[in-house]
């Protein structure tokens, strides 16, 4: 089941009456940025990142993009209608029952969550606790490294060497490693969770108007992520 089929199923079922107003409000847009709010940690990070990603999608694609970030509680069933979700933080990730239920339902039914470790530290609290949550929901072997040939590296721009490095890694912060991979969870042959220890959120956390000073636009990979989420 792909994302479009899942949304049709939800709106046609018992949940449709409650969720249909949200779907109608989002109807003019192909993409809207949904940040997931969760109870256990510091979800409200990288506050300028969403505007930067949104601007890149407007600049490079013909998508109808909602210019506003939407913050939705992971425990709220409304998150099930999002075409793309973002979850990040530095601290503990420990889902309550409603959060766990929605995360699993969303991913298993065609949703896409981009999860970014703001500590860029594979042994840090966010990384270890989030990975523990994924193991408990999807199984201990579900979270795997993505090969550089994965479709997400070619969904719009081409990144032949895999995930672009971030300045934070290169400056030796966090675990003092450059992570030359991303991880993910596949469901029925489709990537449902994209997981990064590279701290893209902080890399893209700047006023979008300052992008003109960069030799190379470092948000291009954000476009790939969004396009993959919508089309794969």
mmCIF file of C-alpha atoms in Angstrom:
data_model
loop_
_atom_site.group_PDB
_atom_site.id
_atom_site.type_symbol
_atom_site.label_atom_id
_atom_site.label_comp_id
_atom_site.label_asym_id
_atom_site.label_seq_id
_atom_site.Cartn_x
_atom_site.Cartn_y
_atom_site.Cartn_z
ATOM 1 C CA UNK A 1 0.000 0.000 0.000
ATOM 2 C CA UNK A 2 1.452 3.384 -0.976
ATOM 3 C CA UNK A 3 0.857 6.724 0.705
ATOM 4 C CA UNK A 4 -2.008 7.819 -1.560
ATOM 5 C CA UNK A 5 -3.841 4.511 -1.078
ATOM 6 C CA UNK A 6 -3.431 4.744 2.689
ATOM 7 C CA UNK A 7 -4.908 8.250 2.842
ATOM 8 C CA UNK A 8 -7.866 7.133 0.740
ATOM 9 C CA UNK A 9 -8.442 4.186 3.067
ATOM 10 C CA UNK A 10 -8.263 6.331 6.209
ATOM 11 C CA UNK A 11 -10.657 8.956 4.893
ATOM 12 C CA UNK A 12 -13.078 6.302 3.758
ATOM 13 C CA UNK A 13 -13.164 4.559 7.122
ATOM 14 C CA UNK A 14 -14.347 5.324 10.619
ATOM 15 C CA UNK A 15 -11.545 7.830 11.184
ATOM 16 C CA UNK A 16 -12.586 9.782 8.120
ATOM 17 C CA UNK A 17 -15.148 11.983 9.841
ATOM 18 C CA UNK A 18 -12.570 13.300 12.310
ATOM 19 C CA UNK A 19 -9.679 13.588 9.859
ATOM 20 C CA UNK A 20 -11.441 14.803 6.714
ATOM 21 C CA UNK A 21 -11.394 18.526 7.695
ATOM 22 C CA UNK A 22 -7.616 18.370 7.997
ATOM 23 C CA UNK A 23 -7.343 16.618 4.634
ATOM 24 C CA UNK A 24 -9.530 19.258 2.966
ATOM 25 C CA UNK A 25 -7.400 22.031 4.468
ATOM 26 C CA UNK A 26 -4.251 20.390 3.096
ATOM 27 C CA UNK A 27 -5.778 19.617 -0.309
ATOM 28 C CA UNK A 28 -4.275 22.612 -2.185
ATOM 29 C CA UNK A 29 -0.772 21.348 -1.359
ATOM 30 C CA UNK A 30 1.313 18.403 -2.498
ATOM 31 C CA UNK A 31 3.680 18.756 0.439
ATOM 32 C CA UNK A 32 3.447 20.136 3.930
ATOM 33 C CA UNK A 33 6.105 19.894 6.607
ATOM 34 C CA UNK A 34 4.946 18.105 9.749
ATOM 35 C CA UNK A 35 7.127 18.143 12.845
ATOM 36 C CA UNK A 36 6.272 15.456 15.373
ATOM 37 C CA UNK A 37 5.954 16.545 18.985
ATOM 38 C CA UNK A 38 6.616 13.766 21.495
ATOM 39 C CA UNK A 39 6.399 13.801 25.278
ATOM 40 C CA UNK A 40 9.709 12.320 26.341
ATOM 41 C CA UNK A 41 12.353 14.612 24.829
ATOM 42 C CA UNK A 42 13.225 17.991 23.311
ATOM 43 C CA UNK A 43 11.370 17.802 19.993
ATOM 44 C CA UNK A 44 11.464 21.571 19.256
ATOM 45 C CA UNK A 45 14.933 21.853 17.716
ATOM 46 C CA UNK A 46 16.437 23.301 14.503
ATOM 47 C CA UNK A 47 13.722 25.916 14.338
ATOM 48 C CA UNK A 48 14.775 27.491 11.013
ATOM 49 C CA UNK A 49 15.334 24.193 9.234
ATOM 50 C CA UNK A 50 11.717 23.693 8.065
ATOM 51 C CA UNK A 51 11.551 27.095 6.333
ATOM 52 C CA UNK A 52 14.832 26.342 4.594
ATOM 53 C CA UNK A 53 13.625 22.960 3.352
ATOM 54 C CA UNK A 54 10.302 24.442 2.243
ATOM 55 C CA UNK A 55 12.092 27.206 0.339
ATOM 56 C CA UNK A 56 14.283 24.694 -1.471
ATOM 57 C CA UNK A 57 11.254 22.687 -2.571
ATOM 58 C CA UNK A 58 9.664 25.870 -3.921
ATOM 59 C CA UNK A 59 12.885 26.889 -5.679
ATOM 60 C CA UNK A 60 13.754 23.558 -7.291
ATOM 61 C CA UNK A 61 10.461 21.743 -7.876
ATOM 62 C CA UNK A 62 6.989 22.383 -9.232
ATOM 63 C CA UNK A 63 5.304 20.974 -6.124
ATOM 64 C CA UNK A 64 2.536 22.940 -4.465
ATOM 65 C CA UNK A 65 4.223 23.475 -1.090
ATOM 66 C CA UNK A 66 2.568 24.748 2.067
ATOM 67 C CA UNK A 67 4.826 27.605 3.271
ATOM 68 C CA UNK A 68 4.143 26.894 6.943
ATOM 69 C CA UNK A 69 5.525 24.300 9.312
ATOM 70 C CA UNK A 70 2.912 22.193 11.093
ATOM 71 C CA UNK A 71 3.587 20.838 14.586
ATOM 72 C CA UNK A 72 1.455 17.795 15.396
ATOM 73 C CA UNK A 73 1.647 15.596 18.465
ATOM 74 C CA UNK A 74 2.760 12.077 17.612
ATOM 75 C CA UNK A 75 -0.091 10.857 19.817
ATOM 76 C CA UNK A 76 -2.633 12.765 17.664
ATOM 77 C CA UNK A 77 -4.231 10.681 14.870
ATOM 78 C CA UNK A 78 -4.013 13.741 12.615
ATOM 79 C CA UNK A 79 -0.355 12.922 12.017
ATOM 80 C CA UNK A 80 -1.499 9.899 10.025
ATOM 81 C CA UNK A 81 -2.443 12.213 7.154
ATOM 82 C CA UNK A 82 0.955 13.862 6.772
ATOM 83 C CA UNK A 83 2.876 13.129 3.553
ATOM 84 C CA UNK A 84 6.146 13.632 5.445
ATOM 85 C CA UNK A 85 7.064 13.792 9.135
ATOM 86 C CA UNK A 86 10.181 15.048 10.904
ATOM 87 C CA UNK A 87 11.293 13.890 14.350
ATOM 88 C CA UNK A 88 14.469 15.128 16.018
ATOM 89 C CA UNK A 89 16.050 15.978 19.345
ATOM 90 C CA UNK A 90 18.974 15.571 21.719
ATOM 91 C CA UNK A 91 17.403 13.749 24.650
ATOM 92 C CA UNK A 92 15.405 10.648 25.512
ATOM 93 C CA UNK A 93 12.989 9.092 23.027
ATOM 94 C CA UNK A 94 10.501 6.886 24.814
ATOM 95 C CA UNK A 95 7.109 6.679 23.166
ATOM 96 C CA UNK A 96 3.959 6.480 25.249
ATOM 97 C CA UNK A 97 1.338 3.941 24.065
ATOM 98 C CA UNK A 98 -0.509 6.390 21.788
ATOM 99 C CA UNK A 99 2.746 7.650 20.256
ATOM 100 C CA UNK A 100 3.954 4.119 19.628
ATOM 101 C CA UNK A 101 0.647 3.091 18.079
ATOM 102 C CA UNK A 102 0.546 6.050 15.687
ATOM 103 C CA UNK A 103 4.216 5.760 14.700
ATOM 104 C CA UNK A 104 3.824 2.090 13.845
ATOM 105 C CA UNK A 105 0.521 2.537 12.001
ATOM 106 C CA UNK A 106 1.841 5.479 10.011
ATOM 107 C CA UNK A 107 5.021 3.717 8.883
ATOM 108 C CA UNK A 108 3.444 0.327 8.202
ATOM 109 C CA UNK A 109 0.756 1.937 6.050
ATOM 110 C CA UNK A 110 3.014 3.933 3.734
ATOM 111 C CA UNK A 111 4.085 6.944 5.791
ATOM 112 C CA UNK A 112 7.562 8.452 5.817
ATOM 113 C CA UNK A 113 9.418 9.773 8.885
ATOM 114 C CA UNK A 114 12.779 11.525 8.673
ATOM 115 C CA UNK A 115 14.486 11.135 12.061
ATOM 116 C CA UNK A 116 17.586 13.210 12.803
ATOM 117 C CA UNK A 117 19.943 12.817 15.758
ATOM 118 C CA UNK A 118 20.862 16.347 16.824
ATOM 119 C CA UNK A 119 23.767 15.015 18.901
ATOM 120 C CA UNK A 120 25.306 13.331 15.814
ATOM 121 C CA UNK A 121 26.524 10.728 18.278
ATOM 122 C CA UNK A 122 25.826 7.028 17.776
ATOM 123 C CA UNK A 123 26.344 6.434 21.501
ATOM 124 C CA UNK A 124 24.343 9.469 22.632
ATOM 125 C CA UNK A 125 21.031 9.426 24.481
ATOM 126 C CA UNK A 126 18.862 10.275 21.492
ATOM 127 C CA UNK A 127 20.471 7.649 19.254
ATOM 128 C CA UNK A 128 20.451 4.809 21.749
ATOM 129 C CA UNK A 129 16.910 5.455 22.971
ATOM 130 C CA UNK A 130 15.430 5.988 19.491
ATOM 131 C CA UNK A 131 17.068 2.841 18.140
ATOM 132 C CA UNK A 132 15.712 0.929 21.121
ATOM 133 C CA UNK A 133 12.203 2.152 20.275
ATOM 134 C CA UNK A 134 12.554 1.053 16.651
ATOM 135 C CA UNK A 135 13.795 -2.383 17.705
ATOM 136 C CA UNK A 136 10.824 -2.849 20.020
ATOM 137 C CA UNK A 137 8.321 -1.833 17.305
ATOM 138 C CA UNK A 138 9.773 -3.253 14.098
ATOM 139 C CA UNK A 139 12.269 -5.876 15.299
ATOM 140 C CA UNK A 140 15.934 -5.857 16.240
ATOM 141 C CA UNK A 141 17.186 -6.168 12.660
ATOM 142 C CA UNK A 142 14.770 -3.714 11.003
ATOM 143 C CA UNK A 143 17.036 -0.643 11.132
ATOM 144 C CA UNK A 144 19.738 -1.131 8.495
ATOM 145 C CA UNK A 145 22.384 0.922 6.717
ATOM 146 C CA UNK A 146 21.301 2.199 3.318
ATOM 147 C CA UNK A 147 23.587 1.430 0.371
ATOM 148 C CA UNK A 148 24.858 4.354 -1.675
ATOM 149 C CA UNK A 149 22.815 2.969 -4.555
ATOM 150 C CA UNK A 150 19.550 3.589 -2.705
ATOM 151 C CA UNK A 151 16.887 5.504 -4.625
ATOM 152 C CA UNK A 152 16.796 8.358 -2.125
ATOM 153 C CA UNK A 153 20.205 9.491 -3.402
ATOM 154 C CA UNK A 154 18.784 9.839 -6.929
ATOM 155 C CA UNK A 155 15.181 10.861 -6.356
ATOM 156 C CA UNK A 156 15.871 14.409 -7.596
ATOM 157 C CA UNK A 157 19.526 15.441 -7.390
ATOM 158 C CA UNK A 158 22.228 12.776 -7.710
ATOM 159 C CA UNK A 159 24.486 11.998 -4.753
ATOM 160 C CA UNK A 160 26.672 9.250 -6.194
ATOM 161 C CA UNK A 161 28.724 8.940 -2.994
ATOM 162 C CA UNK A 162 25.700 8.568 -0.742
ATOM 163 C CA UNK A 163 24.700 11.011 1.997
ATOM 164 C CA UNK A 164 26.475 14.386 1.934
ATOM 165 C CA UNK A 165 28.598 15.147 4.989
ATOM 166 C CA UNK A 166 27.686 17.949 7.377
ATOM 167 C CA UNK A 167 29.966 20.667 8.680
ATOM 168 C CA UNK A 168 29.236 19.523 12.218
ATOM 169 C CA UNK A 169 30.739 16.111 11.530
ATOM 170 C CA UNK A 170 33.732 17.583 9.740
ATOM 171 C CA UNK A 171 34.420 19.875 12.691
ATOM 172 C CA UNK A 172 34.684 16.867 15.000
ATOM 173 C CA UNK A 173 31.643 17.499 17.178
ATOM 174 C CA UNK A 174 29.551 14.740 18.701
ATOM 175 C CA UNK A 175 31.230 11.357 18.371
ATOM 176 C CA UNK A 176 34.044 12.812 16.244
ATOM 177 C CA UNK A 177 33.033 10.608 13.296
ATOM 178 C CA UNK A 178 31.923 11.317 9.762
ATOM 179 C CA UNK A 179 28.991 8.958 9.250
ATOM 180 C CA UNK A 180 29.252 7.808 5.652
ATOM 181 C CA UNK A 181 25.822 6.181 5.751
ATOM 182 C CA UNK A 182 22.216 6.694 6.718
ATOM 183 C CA UNK A 183 19.986 4.012 8.180
ATOM 184 C CA UNK A 184 16.415 3.134 7.428
ATOM 185 C CA UNK A 185 13.513 0.791 7.989
ATOM 186 C CA UNK A 186 11.870 -0.807 4.967
ATOM 187 C CA UNK A 187 8.239 -1.847 5.011
ATOM 188 C CA UNK A 188 7.037 -3.842 2.013
ATOM 189 C CA UNK A 189 9.991 -2.723 -0.061
ATOM 190 C CA UNK A 190 9.580 0.981 0.699
ATOM 191 C CA UNK A 191 11.637 3.120 3.045
ATOM 192 C CA UNK A 192 9.344 4.217 5.861
ATOM 193 C CA UNK A 193 11.899 5.564 8.364
ATOM 194 C CA UNK A 194 15.013 7.473 7.324
ATOM 195 C CA UNK A 195 17.419 7.793 10.254
ATOM 196 C CA UNK A 196 20.434 10.084 10.384
ATOM 197 C CA UNK A 197 23.252 10.582 12.881
ATOM 198 C CA UNK A 198 24.619 13.384 10.699
ATOM 199 C CA UNK A 199 22.567 16.244 12.233
ATOM 200 C CA UNK A 200 21.140 17.581 8.988
ATOM 201 C CA UNK A 201 18.676 19.584 11.039
ATOM 202 C CA UNK A 202 21.444 21.786 12.460
ATOM 203 C CA UNK A 203 23.220 21.858 9.094
ATOM 204 C CA UNK A 204 20.086 23.375 7.538
ATOM 205 C CA UNK A 205 19.169 25.545 10.531
ATOM 206 C CA UNK A 206 19.871 28.979 9.095
ATOM 207 C CA UNK A 207 17.886 31.784 7.515
ATOM 208 C CA UNK A 208 17.077 30.662 3.975
ATOM 209 C CA UNK A 209 18.045 34.133 2.684
ATOM 210 C CA UNK A 210 21.674 33.421 3.630
ATOM 211 C CA UNK A 211 21.844 30.526 1.196
ATOM 212 C CA UNK A 212 23.119 32.860 -1.511
ATOM 213 C CA UNK A 213 26.451 33.073 0.316
ATOM 214 C CA UNK A 214 27.097 29.331 0.046
ATOM 215 C CA UNK A 215 29.319 27.983 -2.715
ATOM 216 C CA UNK A 216 26.979 24.974 -2.926
ATOM 217 C CA UNK A 217 23.425 24.781 -1.650
ATOM 218 C CA UNK A 218 23.606 22.277 1.214
ATOM 219 C CA UNK A 219 19.825 21.792 1.336
ATOM 220 C CA UNK A 220 19.619 19.916 -1.974
ATOM 221 C CA UNK A 221 19.534 16.605 -0.166
ATOM 222 C CA UNK A 222 16.455 17.826 1.715
ATOM 223 C CA UNK A 223 14.733 18.036 -1.668
ATOM 224 C CA UNK A 224 15.649 14.416 -2.363
ATOM 225 C CA UNK A 225 14.195 13.345 0.969
ATOM 226 C CA UNK A 226 10.880 15.095 0.308
ATOM 227 C CA UNK A 227 10.582 13.834 -3.256
ATOM 228 C CA UNK A 228 11.300 10.274 -2.142
ATOM 229 C CA UNK A 229 8.697 10.560 0.603
ATOM 230 C CA UNK A 230 6.073 11.647 -1.928
ATOM 231 C CA UNK A 231 6.841 9.340 -4.813
ATOM 232 C CA UNK A 232 8.461 6.090 -3.688
#
